[in-house]
Coordinates of C-alpha atoms in Angstrom, one line a residue:
M1 CA -75.0 12.3 61.3
N2 CA -71.4 13.3 60.7
T3 CA -69.1 13.3 63.7
I4 CA -65.8 15.1 64.2
R5 CA -63.0 12.6 63.8
P6 CA -60.4 13.0 66.6
F7 CA -56.7 13.3 65.8
I8 CA -53.6 12.4 67.8
R9 CA -50.5 14.6 67.9
I10 CA -47.6 12.5 66.8
C11 CA -44.5 14.6 66.5
P12 CA -42.9 17.7 65.0
L13 CA -42.7 17.3 61.2
Q14 CA -38.9 17.6 61.3
A15 CA -38.8 14.4 63.4
T16 CA -40.0 12.4 60.3
Y17 CA -36.9 13.3 58.4
S18 CA -34.7 10.7 60.0
H19 CA -36.5 7.7 58.4
T20 CA -39.1 7.1 55.7
R21 CA -41.2 4.8 57.8
F22 CA -42.1 4.8 61.5
H23 CA -43.8 2.4 63.9
L24 CA -46.5 4.1 65.9
S25 CA -47.8 2.5 69.1
L26 CA -51.0 4.1 70.5
R27 CA -52.7 3.4 73.8
T28 CA -56.1 4.3 75.2
I29 CA -55.8 6.9 78.1
D30 CA -58.6 5.4 80.3
P31 CA -59.0 1.7 81.3
P32 CA -59.4 -0.8 79.9
I33 CA -56.1 -0.2 78.3
I34 CA -55.9 -1.1 74.6
Y35 CA -52.9 -0.9 72.3
H36 CA -53.1 -0.2 68.6
R37 CA -50.1 -0.1 66.2
L38 CA -49.8 1.8 62.9
L39 CA -47.2 2.6 60.3
L40 CA -46.4 6.2 59.2
F41 CA -44.9 6.5 55.7
R42 CA -43.1 9.6 54.4
I43 CA -43.0 9.4 50.6
T44 CA -41.4 12.6 49.5
K45 CA -38.0 13.6 50.6
P46 CA -37.5 16.6 52.9
E47 CA -35.5 18.6 50.4
E48 CA -38.3 18.2 47.9
S49 CA -40.7 19.9 50.3
I50 CA -38.7 22.4 52.3
S51 CA -35.8 24.7 51.4
S52 CA -34.5 28.0 52.5
E53 CA -36.2 29.6 49.4
T54 CA -39.7 28.2 50.2
I55 CA -41.4 30.4 52.7
G56 CA -45.0 31.3 53.6
P57 CA -47.8 30.3 51.2
S58 CA -45.3 28.5 48.9
W59 CA -44.3 26.0 51.6
K60 CA -45.4 22.4 50.9
A61 CA -45.4 19.6 53.4
P62 CA -44.0 16.2 52.7
E63 CA -46.4 13.4 51.4
L64 CA -47.4 11.3 54.5
Y65 CA -49.6 8.3 54.8
C66 CA -50.7 6.1 57.7
M67 CA -52.2 2.5 57.8
E68 CA -52.3 -0.6 60.0
E69 CA -49.0 -2.2 60.8
T70 CA -49.9 -5.7 59.5
C71 CA -51.6 -7.0 56.3
P72 CA -55.4 -7.7 56.8
H73 CA -54.9 -11.0 54.9
L74 CA -52.7 -13.1 57.2
G75 CA -51.0 -10.6 59.4
A76 CA -47.8 -10.1 57.5
P77 CA -45.6 -7.2 58.9
L78 CA -45.7 -4.3 56.4
S79 CA -42.8 -2.3 57.9
H80 CA -40.4 -3.4 55.1
A81 CA -43.0 -3.9 52.3
E82 CA -42.3 -2.3 48.9
I83 CA -44.2 0.9 47.8
E84 CA -45.2 1.0 44.1
D85 CA -47.0 3.3 41.8
I86 CA -50.1 1.5 40.7
E87 CA -52.4 3.5 38.3
D88 CA -51.1 6.8 39.5
T89 CA -51.6 6.0 43.2
K90 CA -49.1 4.9 45.9
A91 CA -49.7 1.4 47.0
I92 CA -47.9 -0.9 49.5
V93 CA -47.3 -4.5 48.4
C94 CA -47.5 -7.2 51.1
P95 CA -44.2 -9.2 51.0
W96 CA -45.9 -12.5 51.7
H97 CA -48.5 -12.8 49.0
Q98 CA -48.0 -9.5 47.0
Y99 CA -51.4 -8.1 47.8
D100 CA -51.5 -4.4 47.0
F101 CA -53.2 -1.8 49.2
D102 CA -53.8 1.8 48.2
L103 CA -52.1 4.1 50.8
N104 CA -54.9 6.6 50.4
D105 CA -58.0 4.5 51.1
G106 CA -56.7 0.9 51.7
S107 CA -58.4 -0.5 48.7
S108 CA -56.8 -3.5 46.9
S109 CA -57.1 -5.1 43.5
T110 CA -57.7 -8.4 45.4
G111 CA -61.0 -7.1 46.9
L112 CA -59.5 -6.9 50.4
Q113 CA -59.6 -3.7 52.4
A114 CA -56.9 -2.3 54.7
C115 CA -57.6 0.3 57.3
T116 CA -55.9 3.7 56.6
Y117 CA -55.8 6.8 58.7
E118 CA -55.7 10.4 57.6
V119 CA -52.5 12.4 58.3
Q120 CA -52.6 16.1 58.8
V121 CA -49.7 18.5 59.0
K122 CA -50.6 21.5 61.1
G123 CA -48.5 24.6 60.8
I124 CA -45.7 25.4 58.4
E125 CA -41.9 25.1 58.2
G126 CA -40.2 24.7 61.6
N127 CA -43.5 24.9 63.5
A128 CA -45.2 22.1 61.6
E129 CA -46.6 19.1 63.5
V130 CA -47.9 15.7 62.3
W131 CA -51.3 14.6 63.5
V132 CA -52.9 11.2 62.7
E133 CA -56.5 10.2 62.8
A134 CA -57.4 8.2 66.0
P135 CA -58.2 4.4 65.6
H136 CA -61.7 3.8 64.5
P137 CA -64.1 2.5 67.2
S138 CA -66.1 -0.6 66.6
P139 CA -69.8 -0.1 65.5
N140 CA -71.9 1.3 68.3
A141 CA -68.9 1.7 70.6
P142 CA -68.0 5.1 72.1
Q143 CA -64.9 6.9 70.8
R144 CA -61.9 6.3 73.1
Q145 CA -59.2 8.8 73.8
W146 CA -55.7 7.7 72.6
E147 CA -52.2 8.8 73.2
L148 CA -48.9 8.0 71.5
V149 CA -46.5 5.9 73.6
E150 CA -44.0 4.9 71.0
M151 CA -42.6 6.3 67.7
R152 CA -39.7 4.4 66.2
G153 CA -38.1 4.7 62.8
V154 CA -38.0 1.5 60.8
S155 CA -34.3 0.7 60.3
E156 CA -33.3 0.6 56.7
E157 CA -30.6 -1.9 57.5
F158 CA -30.4 -4.7 60.1
L159 CA -27.0 -4.0 61.6
D160 CA -24.3 -1.5 61.6
P161 CA -21.0 -2.4 59.9
P162 CA -19.6 -5.7 61.1
I163 CA -17.3 -6.1 64.0
P164 CA -13.6 -5.5 63.0
S165 CA -11.4 -8.6 62.9
L166 CA -10.1 -9.6 66.3
S167 CA -6.8 -10.6 64.7
R168 CA -5.7 -6.9 64.7
L169 CA -5.9 -6.7 68.5
S170 CA -2.9 -6.8 70.8
L171 CA -2.9 -9.3 73.7
S172 CA -0.4 -7.3 75.7
Q173 CA -3.0 -5.0 77.3
D174 CA -2.8 -4.6 81.1
V175 CA -6.3 -5.7 81.8
E176 CA -7.9 -8.6 83.6
H177 CA -9.2 -11.1 81.0
T178 CA -9.6 -14.7 80.4
S179 CA -7.6 -16.4 77.7
R180 CA -8.7 -15.6 74.2
S181 CA -8.4 -19.2 73.3
S182 CA -11.5 -19.8 75.6
F183 CA -13.7 -17.9 73.1
S184 CA -14.5 -18.4 69.5
T185 CA -13.0 -15.6 67.4
S186 CA -13.5 -17.0 63.9
N187 CA -15.9 -15.3 61.5
A188 CA -19.3 -16.9 62.0
T189 CA -21.0 -18.3 59.0
L190 CA -24.6 -19.6 58.6
P191 CA -25.1 -23.4 58.5
E192 CA -26.1 -24.9 55.2
E193 CA -29.4 -26.2 56.4
L194 CA -31.7 -23.7 58.2
P195 CA -35.2 -24.0 59.6
N196 CA -38.3 -23.1 57.6
S197 CA -40.3 -21.7 60.6
L198 CA -39.9 -19.0 63.2
L199 CA -40.1 -21.6 66.0
G200 CA -37.3 -23.6 64.3
F201 CA -35.1 -20.6 64.2
A202 CA -35.9 -19.8 67.9
H203 CA -34.7 -23.3 69.0
L204 CA -31.6 -23.2 66.8
I205 CA -30.5 -19.8 68.1
L206 CA -31.1 -20.9 71.7
R207 CA -28.7 -23.9 71.0
T208 CA -26.1 -21.6 69.5
S209 CA -23.3 -20.5 71.9
N210 CA -21.4 -18.1 69.6
P211 CA -22.9 -14.6 70.1
E212 CA -21.8 -13.5 66.6
L213 CA -23.6 -16.5 65.1
K214 CA -26.6 -15.7 67.2
C215 CA -26.7 -12.3 65.5
L216 CA -26.3 -13.7 62.0
L217 CA -29.1 -16.3 62.6
T218 CA -31.4 -13.6 64.1
R219 CA -30.8 -11.5 61.0
E220 CA -31.6 -14.4 58.7
A221 CA -34.7 -15.3 60.6
V222 CA -36.2 -11.8 60.6
T223 CA -35.2 -11.3 57.0
R224 CA -37.0 -14.5 55.9
L225 CA -40.0 -13.6 58.1
R226 CA -40.4 -10.3 56.4
A227 CA -39.9 -11.7 52.9
G228 CA -42.5 -14.5 53.5
K229 CA -39.9 -17.3 53.2
L230 CA -40.9 -18.9 56.5
K231 CA -43.6 -21.6 56.3
S232 CA -45.1 -20.7 59.7
I233 CA -44.9 -17.8 62.1
R234 CA -47.3 -19.0 64.8
P235 CA -46.7 -22.7 65.1
S236 CA -49.2 -25.6 65.4
V237 CA -49.1 -27.8 68.5
G238 CA -47.6 -30.5 66.3
E239 CA -44.7 -28.3 65.3
I240 CA -44.1 -27.3 68.9
K241 CA -44.0 -30.9 70.0
R242 CA -41.6 -31.8 67.2
E243 CA -39.2 -29.0 68.1
R244 CA -39.2 -29.9 71.8
D245 CA -38.7 -33.6 71.0
K246 CA -35.4 -32.9 69.2
E247 CA -32.1 -33.4 70.9
G248 CA -31.8 -30.8 73.7
G249 CA -35.5 -29.8 73.5
L250 CA -36.5 -26.6 75.2
L251 CA -33.4 -25.5 77.0
D252 CA -33.4 -24.2 80.6
E253 CA -30.1 -22.5 80.0
P254 CA -28.6 -21.8 76.5
P255 CA -24.9 -22.7 76.1
R256 CA -22.3 -19.9 76.6
E257 CA -18.7 -19.4 75.5
V258 CA -17.9 -18.0 78.9
E259 CA -16.2 -19.2 82.1
M260 CA -18.5 -18.7 85.2
I261 CA -17.0 -17.3 88.4
A262 CA -18.6 -16.4 91.8
P263 CA -20.2 -13.0 92.0
G264 CA -17.8 -11.9 94.8
K265 CA -14.8 -12.6 92.5
A266 CA -15.8 -10.2 89.8
P267 CA -13.7 -7.0 89.6
R268 CA -15.4 -3.7 90.1
R269 CA -16.2 -1.9 86.8
G270 CA -15.3 1.6 88.1
K271 CA -17.1 4.8 87.5
G272 CA -16.3 5.3 83.8
G273 CA -13.6 7.9 84.3
S274 CA -10.8 5.8 82.8
E275 CA -10.8 4.1 79.4
K276 CA -10.3 0.8 81.2
S277 CA -13.5 1.3 83.3
R278 CA -15.5 2.3 80.3
I279 CA -14.4 -0.9 78.5
M280 CA -15.6 -2.8 81.5
M281 CA -19.0 -1.1 81.4
L282 CA -19.5 -1.7 77.7
H283 CA -18.4 -5.3 78.1
A284 CA -21.0 -5.8 80.9
L285 CA -23.7 -4.3 78.6
A286 CA -22.6 -6.5 75.7
N287 CA -23.1 -9.5 77.9
I288 CA -26.6 -8.3 78.9
E289 CA -27.5 -7.9 75.2
Q290 CA -26.2 -11.4 74.5
Y291 CA -28.6 -12.8 77.1
A292 CA -31.4 -10.5 75.8
I293 CA -31.2 -12.1 72.3
D294 CA -31.8 -15.5 73.9
L295 CA -34.5 -14.1 76.2
A296 CA -36.6 -12.9 73.2
W297 CA -36.2 -16.2 71.3
D298 CA -36.9 -18.1 74.5
I299 CA -40.2 -16.3 74.9
I300 CA -41.2 -17.4 71.4
A301 CA -40.2 -21.0 72.1
R302 CA -41.4 -21.3 75.7
F303 CA -44.8 -19.6 75.4
A304 CA -45.6 -21.0 71.9
D305 CA -48.3 -23.2 73.4
C306 CA -49.9 -20.7 75.7
T307 CA -53.6 -19.7 75.6
V308 CA -55.4 -16.7 76.9
N309 CA -59.0 -17.4 77.8
G310 CA -58.9 -20.6 75.7
E311 CA -57.5 -18.8 72.6
R312 CA -54.0 -19.1 71.1
L313 CA -51.7 -16.2 71.4
P314 CA -52.0 -14.2 68.1
V315 CA -49.4 -14.1 65.4
E316 CA -48.5 -10.5 66.5
F317 CA -47.0 -12.0 69.7
F318 CA -44.4 -13.9 67.6
L319 CA -43.8 -10.9 65.3
D320 CA -43.2 -8.6 68.3
W321 CA -40.6 -10.8 70.0
A322 CA -38.8 -11.5 66.7
K323 CA -38.4 -7.7 66.4
V324 CA -37.1 -7.5 70.0
A325 CA -34.6 -10.3 69.2
E326 CA -33.5 -8.3 66.1
D327 CA -32.9 -5.2 68.2
E328 CA -30.9 -7.1 70.8
A329 CA -28.7 -8.5 68.1
K330 CA -28.1 -5.0 66.8
H331 CA -27.3 -3.8 70.4
Y332 CA -24.8 -6.6 70.9
T333 CA -23.1 -5.8 67.6
L334 CA -22.9 -2.1 68.3
L335 CA -21.3 -2.8 71.7
A336 CA -18.9 -5.6 70.5
R337 CA -17.7 -3.3 67.7
R338 CA -17.1 -0.4 70.1
L339 CA -15.1 -2.7 72.3
V340 CA -12.8 -3.6 69.4
E341 CA -12.5 0.1 68.6
L342 CA -11.3 0.7 72.1
G343 CA -8.7 -2.1 71.8
S344 CA -10.6 -4.9 73.6
Y345 CA -13.1 -7.5 72.6
F346 CA -16.1 -9.3 74.0
G347 CA -14.9 -12.2 76.2
A348 CA -11.9 -10.3 77.5
H349 CA -13.4 -9.6 80.9
T350 CA -15.7 -11.1 83.5
A351 CA -19.4 -10.7 83.0
I352 CA -22.2 -10.3 85.5
I353 CA -25.6 -11.9 84.9
H354 CA -28.4 -9.6 86.0
L355 CA -31.7 -10.9 87.5
V356 CA -33.9 -8.3 85.9
A357 CA -33.6 -7.0 82.4
E358 CA -35.3 -4.4 80.2
A359 CA -37.2 -2.4 82.8
R360 CA -34.1 -2.3 85.1
G361 CA -32.2 -1.3 82.0
I362 CA -34.2 1.9 81.4
D363 CA -33.7 2.7 85.1
M364 CA -29.9 2.4 85.0
N365 CA -29.0 3.4 81.4
P366 CA -29.3 7.1 82.1
L367 CA -26.8 6.8 84.9
T368 CA -24.3 4.8 82.8
L369 CA -24.8 7.3 79.9
A370 CA -24.1 10.2 82.2
K371 CA -20.8 8.6 83.2
L372 CA -19.8 8.1 79.6
Q373 CA -20.7 11.7 78.7
A374 CA -18.8 13.0 81.7
A375 CA -15.7 11.1 80.4
G376 CA -16.1 12.7 77.0
D377 CA -16.7 9.3 75.3
K378 CA -19.1 10.6 72.6
E379 CA -19.1 7.4 70.5
S380 CA -19.9 5.1 73.4
S381 CA -22.6 7.6 74.5
R382 CA -24.1 7.5 71.0
V383 CA -24.3 3.7 71.2
L384 CA -26.0 3.7 74.6
E385 CA -28.5 6.3 73.4
I386 CA -29.6 4.0 70.6
I387 CA -29.9 1.1 73.0
H388 CA -31.8 3.1 75.6
S389 CA -34.4 4.3 73.0
D390 CA -34.9 0.7 71.9
E391 CA -35.2 -0.7 75.4
I392 CA -38.1 1.6 76.1
T393 CA -40.0 0.1 73.2
H394 CA -39.1 -3.4 74.5
V395 CA -40.7 -2.6 77.8
T396 CA -43.8 -1.6 75.8
T397 CA -43.7 -5.0 74.2
G398 CA -43.3 -6.7 77.5
H399 CA -46.2 -4.7 78.9
R400 CA -48.3 -5.6 75.9
W401 CA -47.7 -9.3 76.4
F402 CA -47.6 -9.2 80.1
T403 CA -47.8 -12.7 81.7
W404 CA -46.1 -12.5 85.0
L405 CA -44.2 -9.8 86.9
G406 CA -42.8 -10.2 90.4
K407 CA -42.1 -7.6 93.0
I408 CA -38.8 -5.7 92.5
K409 CA -37.1 -2.9 94.5
G410 CA -36.6 0.7 93.4
P411 CA -35.3 3.1 92.3
F412 CA -37.5 3.3 89.3
N413 CA -37.1 5.5 86.2
S414 CA -40.8 6.3 86.3
A415 CA -40.7 8.8 83.4
D416 CA -39.3 6.4 80.9
R417 CA -41.2 3.4 82.3
L418 CA -44.4 5.5 81.7
K419 CA -43.3 6.2 78.1
A420 CA -43.2 2.4 77.6
G421 CA -46.7 2.0 79.1
L422 CA -45.4 0.6 82.5
T423 CA -47.4 2.6 85.1
P424 CA -46.5 2.1 88.8
D425 CA -49.4 -0.3 89.4
F426 CA -47.7 -2.7 87.0
Y427 CA -44.4 -2.9 89.0
E428 CA -45.4 -2.1 92.6
D429 CA -46.6 -5.1 94.5
L430 CA -48.3 -6.8 91.6
H431 CA -48.6 -10.5 90.7
G432 CA -50.5 -12.0 87.8
G433 CA -50.7 -15.1 85.6
L434 CA -51.6 -16.1 82.1
G435 CA -51.9 -19.1 79.9
S436 CA -52.2 -22.9 80.1
N437 CA -51.1 -25.9 78.1
L438 CA -52.9 -25.7 74.8
N439 CA -53.7 -29.3 74.2
K440 CA -55.5 -30.0 77.5
T441 CA -58.9 -29.0 78.9
E442 CA -59.5 -28.2 82.6
D443 CA -60.2 -31.9 83.1
G444 CA -56.9 -32.8 81.7
I445 CA -58.4 -34.4 78.6
N446 CA -56.6 -33.8 75.3
Q447 CA -58.5 -31.7 72.9
K448 CA -58.2 -31.5 69.1
E449 CA -54.9 -30.0 68.1
P450 CA -55.4 -26.4 67.0
E451 CA -53.7 -25.3 63.8
G452 CA -50.9 -22.7 63.7
D453 CA -50.8 -19.9 61.2
E454 CA -49.0 -21.4 58.2
H455 CA -48.2 -18.6 55.8
I456 CA -47.2 -20.2 52.5
H457 CA -45.3 -17.9 50.3
P458 CA -46.1 -18.4 46.5
R459 CA -42.4 -19.3 46.0
L460 CA -42.8 -22.2 48.5
A461 CA -46.2 -23.4 47.4

């Protein structure tokens, strides 16, 4: 018996014109809450489909496709995979092992099958909307109701233009700052020898004090991950042990190129009315993003050996937090560049370390944004808008991989927390726990070392 396939409203069609690919995060409406992630592809350009001369019946919607976010072979992320014309069809090619998958039906010349989802465009021209087929239920399972909680364009580039040279700045500004000689201002370069695994990059970045070099290493790690040039994404227990046995091991506190002062000694940042107070605000945000880079990599390194109900955390856990680290590096670069444009630089002022991070960020960012807008600082406002949108998706990631959340005080930006999947029962008087040491049973007896996911790229075989 044929059943009607449910569809989910994604966005107005015009919202797909900003990028050619989008991450879609879906969530079931009723408990138990399940997340599902897809990729939406726009093949044809807007100008090929819509113009002022095409109206009514002659109007033609862009060519849109939707499929799973990762390769069904070994879980490779497909967000940056190439799209090729293969026998008159559009196919996506996995970057790790070059497996091709037809965007129409998911078929592959290798015999594998990817899951694709029908895309419908309802309406025409300015009223057109994009709808995507709901995730398929498992056999004999009832159809669940789904909602969209995240739609994010896939960045075509990793970072905006680099930070201008600090050598062009004047040191005669009348602002409180520590000596520039206390901070590294040389152009950061990658070391000659780099790790061949995601975990190796995580430990290296955590040992790196220079924030600019942290960004470069993060970019390199994510670029190699997407190109299949890392030997492993989810590490084996042996790899985890080897990394932790190296000098420094798993750090409790990454090194910083800062001078710590008591909280009561920090100057007030002001309300954003003057340029000086806006610089102080942006400087504080840049410091938060510097810590956030380390936080994402620390999650990868610290929870690499966790289990859930006796099973390893899946490879998607490591892919998600690598993406968060990439975003945080982008945020730091945007803010550090803006500081230079305003005649300052990161490290010129005192920095406050906050106890809570992403969720508190989406609570407070609208207030900071309003101050910048009231001061007429459009460029700084644009930077914060980019950061705020990303932070909502980071709370989605934290919610998805929720392990422990303590009790925090309001006020809460409930609307944006809800967009990220963080309903009040997840942050109001809730405690939870997850995971255990992977290599021991409940009796404390060592068990056989489980293997990690070793994704060998053909060029490395």
